[in-house]
Coordinates of C-alpha atoms in Angstrom, one line a residue:
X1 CA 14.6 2.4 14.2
X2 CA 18.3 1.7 13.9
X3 CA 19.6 5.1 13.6
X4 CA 18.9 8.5 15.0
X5 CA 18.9 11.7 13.3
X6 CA 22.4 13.4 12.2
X7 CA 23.7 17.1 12.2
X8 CA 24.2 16.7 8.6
X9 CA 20.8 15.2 8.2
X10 CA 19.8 18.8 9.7
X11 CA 21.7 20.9 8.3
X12 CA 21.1 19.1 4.4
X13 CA 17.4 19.5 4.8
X14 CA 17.4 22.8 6.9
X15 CA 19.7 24.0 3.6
X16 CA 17.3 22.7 0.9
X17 CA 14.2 24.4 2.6
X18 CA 16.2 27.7 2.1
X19 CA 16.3 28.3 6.1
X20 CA 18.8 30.0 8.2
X21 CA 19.9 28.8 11.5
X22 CA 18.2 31.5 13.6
X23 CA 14.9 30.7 11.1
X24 CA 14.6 26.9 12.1
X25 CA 15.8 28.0 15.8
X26 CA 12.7 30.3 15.8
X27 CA 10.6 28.2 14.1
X28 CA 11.2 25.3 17.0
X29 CA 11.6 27.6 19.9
X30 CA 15.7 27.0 20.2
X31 CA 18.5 29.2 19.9
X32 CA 20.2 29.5 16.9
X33 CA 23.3 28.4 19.0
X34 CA 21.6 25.2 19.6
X35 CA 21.0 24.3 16.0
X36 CA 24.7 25.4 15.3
X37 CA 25.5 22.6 17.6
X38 CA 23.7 20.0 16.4
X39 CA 25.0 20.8 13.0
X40 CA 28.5 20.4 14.2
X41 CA 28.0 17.7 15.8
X42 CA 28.5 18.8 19.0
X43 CA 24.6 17.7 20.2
X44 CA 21.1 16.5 19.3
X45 CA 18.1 18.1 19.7
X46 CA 16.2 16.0 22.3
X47 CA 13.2 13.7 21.2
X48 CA 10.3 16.1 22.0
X49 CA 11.7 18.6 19.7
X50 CA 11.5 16.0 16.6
X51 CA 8.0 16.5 15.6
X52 CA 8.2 19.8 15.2
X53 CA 11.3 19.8 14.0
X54 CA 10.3 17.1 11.3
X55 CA 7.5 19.9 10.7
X56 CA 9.6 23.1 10.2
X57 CA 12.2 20.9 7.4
X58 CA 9.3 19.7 5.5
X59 CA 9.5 16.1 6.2
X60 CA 7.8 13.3 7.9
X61 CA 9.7 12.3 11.4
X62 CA 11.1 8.6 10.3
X63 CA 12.4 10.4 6.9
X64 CA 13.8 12.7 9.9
X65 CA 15.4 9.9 11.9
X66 CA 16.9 8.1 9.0
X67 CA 18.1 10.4 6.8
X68 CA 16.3 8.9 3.9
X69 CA 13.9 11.4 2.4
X70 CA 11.7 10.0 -0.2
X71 CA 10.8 12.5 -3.1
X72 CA 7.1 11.7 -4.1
X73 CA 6.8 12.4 -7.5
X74 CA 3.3 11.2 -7.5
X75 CA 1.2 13.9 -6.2
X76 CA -1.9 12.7 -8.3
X77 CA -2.0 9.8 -6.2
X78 CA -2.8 7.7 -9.0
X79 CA -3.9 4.3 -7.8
X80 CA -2.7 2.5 -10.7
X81 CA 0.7 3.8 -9.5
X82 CA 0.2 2.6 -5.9
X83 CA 2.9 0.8 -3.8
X84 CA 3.2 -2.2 -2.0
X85 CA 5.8 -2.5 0.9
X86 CA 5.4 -5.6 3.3
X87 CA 7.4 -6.4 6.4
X88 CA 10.1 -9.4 6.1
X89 CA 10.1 -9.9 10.1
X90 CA 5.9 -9.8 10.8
X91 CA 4.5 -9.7 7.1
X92 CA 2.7 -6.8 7.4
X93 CA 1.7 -5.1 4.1
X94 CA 1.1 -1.8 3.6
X95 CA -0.3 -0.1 0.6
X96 CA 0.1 3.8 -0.8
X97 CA -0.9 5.7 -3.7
X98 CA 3.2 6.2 -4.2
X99 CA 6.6 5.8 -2.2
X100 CA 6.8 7.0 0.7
X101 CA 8.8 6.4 4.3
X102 CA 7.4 3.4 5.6
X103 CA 8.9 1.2 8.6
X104 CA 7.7 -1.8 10.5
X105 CA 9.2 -3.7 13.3
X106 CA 12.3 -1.4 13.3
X107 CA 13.1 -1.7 9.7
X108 CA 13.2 0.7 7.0
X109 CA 10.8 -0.6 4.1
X110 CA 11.3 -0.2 0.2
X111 CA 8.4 -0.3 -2.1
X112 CA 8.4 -3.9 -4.0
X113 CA 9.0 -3.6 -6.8
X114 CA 6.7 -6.1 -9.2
X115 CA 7.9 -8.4 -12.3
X116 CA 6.4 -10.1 -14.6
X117 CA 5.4 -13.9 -13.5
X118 CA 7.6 -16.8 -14.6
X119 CA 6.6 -20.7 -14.4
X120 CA 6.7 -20.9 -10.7
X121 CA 4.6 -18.0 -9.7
X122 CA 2.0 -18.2 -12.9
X123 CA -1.1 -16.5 -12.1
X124 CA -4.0 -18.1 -13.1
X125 CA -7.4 -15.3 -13.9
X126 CA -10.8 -17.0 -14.9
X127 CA -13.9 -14.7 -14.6
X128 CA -16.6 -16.5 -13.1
X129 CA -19.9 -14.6 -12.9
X130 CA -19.4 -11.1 -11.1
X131 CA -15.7 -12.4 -9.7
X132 CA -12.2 -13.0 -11.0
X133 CA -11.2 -16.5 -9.3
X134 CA -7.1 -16.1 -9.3
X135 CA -4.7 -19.2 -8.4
X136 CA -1.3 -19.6 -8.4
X137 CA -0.3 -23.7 -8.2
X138 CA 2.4 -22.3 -5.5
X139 CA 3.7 -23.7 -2.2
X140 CA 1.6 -22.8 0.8
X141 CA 4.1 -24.1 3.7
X142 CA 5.1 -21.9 6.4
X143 CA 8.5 -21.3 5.1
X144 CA 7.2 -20.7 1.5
X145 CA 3.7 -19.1 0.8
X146 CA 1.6 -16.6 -1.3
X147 CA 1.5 -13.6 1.2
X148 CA -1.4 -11.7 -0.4
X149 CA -3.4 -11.5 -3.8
X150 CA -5.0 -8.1 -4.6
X151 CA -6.6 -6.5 -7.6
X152 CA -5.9 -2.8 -8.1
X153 CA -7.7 -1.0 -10.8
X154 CA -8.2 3.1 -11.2
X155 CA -11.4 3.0 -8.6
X156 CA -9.9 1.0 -5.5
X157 CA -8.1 -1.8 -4.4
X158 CA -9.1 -5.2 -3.3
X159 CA -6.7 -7.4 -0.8
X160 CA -7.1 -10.9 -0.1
X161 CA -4.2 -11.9 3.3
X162 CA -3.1 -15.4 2.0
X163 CA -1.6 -17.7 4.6
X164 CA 0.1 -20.9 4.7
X165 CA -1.5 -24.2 4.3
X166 CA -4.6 -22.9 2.8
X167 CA -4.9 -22.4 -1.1
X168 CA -3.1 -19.9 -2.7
X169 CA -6.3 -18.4 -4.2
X170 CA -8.9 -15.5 -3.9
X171 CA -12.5 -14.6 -5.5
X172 CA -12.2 -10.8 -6.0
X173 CA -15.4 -8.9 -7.4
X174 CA -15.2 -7.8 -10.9
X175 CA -14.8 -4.2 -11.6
X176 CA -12.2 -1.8 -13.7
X177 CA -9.8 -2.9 -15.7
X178 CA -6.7 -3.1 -13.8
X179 CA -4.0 -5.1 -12.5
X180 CA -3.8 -8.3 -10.4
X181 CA -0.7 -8.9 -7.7
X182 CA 0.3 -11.5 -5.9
X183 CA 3.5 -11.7 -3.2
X184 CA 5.4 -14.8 -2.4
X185 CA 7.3 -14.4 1.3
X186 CA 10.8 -15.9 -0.8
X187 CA 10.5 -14.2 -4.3
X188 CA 8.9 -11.0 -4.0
X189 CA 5.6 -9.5 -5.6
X190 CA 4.5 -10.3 -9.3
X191 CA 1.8 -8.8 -11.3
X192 CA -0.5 -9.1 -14.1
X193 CA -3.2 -7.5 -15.9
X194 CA -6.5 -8.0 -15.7
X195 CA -8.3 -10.1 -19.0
X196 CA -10.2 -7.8 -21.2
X197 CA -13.4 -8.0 -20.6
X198 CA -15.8 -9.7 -23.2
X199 CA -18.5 -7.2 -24.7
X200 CA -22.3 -8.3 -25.5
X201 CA -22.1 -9.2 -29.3

């Protein structure tokens, strides 16, 4: 990570979880005078007291260490509200059931946030049998590729890792109604729903 945690950072979150000094000293086995200190600025508490002191504010440690605490409205953990946050130095694509503090490769991630496909990044759904065959007619160099295609429904996810000169498609088993992503590395993540599906006349 970039930054470490601040006095302010301490004393904001110590504040909101309706603590006094000598509480959160107690609660980490410091002095009161040493939390007055890092409040001031005048010190740090050293990295083995961060997990607990992460633990005694309510929050997870990298929310700690940056400062930027993510309220999760989403306690139902809805999958249909589910994020996606993927790595712009390694790729790497993590999925939650809402935001959250999420950092890979020493940066901070933000939830992507999906739009509505236009000509270049049409998705393509055709049911065949028991699957949903997706395409996109997209680039698939190594500078300019479908990351991943996944189908997210109200029962579970599905997540097909795309990578560059292969075809930018997936076969996905057929299940819930739900809603069908796809993430290009340049222009970000894009989403569709799933086709109604035919019933027996």
């Amino acid at each position: 990570m970039a930054t470490y945690l601040t006095g302010d950072t301490i004393k904001t979150l110590r504040e909101q979880r309706g603590l006094t000094q000598r509480a959160l000293a107690d609660a980490i086995g410091v002095t009161d005078k040493a939390v007055s200190k890092w409040e001031s600025g005048r010190g740090l508490p050293d990295i083995s007291l961060v997990e607990p002191l992460s633990a005694a504010l309510g929050v997870s440690v990298a929310e700690l260490l940056t400062g930027d605490v993510r309220q999760n409205a989403n306690r139902a953990a809805n999958l249909m509200r589910s994020k996606f946050y993927v790595c712009p130095v390694c790729g790497n694509v993590i999925h939650a059931l809402g935001e959250g503090s999420f950092s890979c490769c020493g940066v901070q991630l933000a939830p992507c946030e999906a739009e509505e496909p236009d000509d270049d990044h049409a998705i393509a759904v055709e049911r065949i049998e028991d699957e949903w065959y997706i395409t996109l007619d997209h680039p698939m160099t190594k500078d300019h590729f479908i990351s991943f295609i996944a189908y997210v429904n109200t029962g579970g996810i599905t997540l097909a890792k795309l990578y560059p000169e292969q075809e930018a498609a997936a076969r996905i088993r057929v299940g819930m109604s739900g809603a069908i992503f796809a993430y290009c590395n340049r222009h970000g993540l894009f989403r569709v729903r799933t086709p109604r599906r035919e019933r027996p006349a």
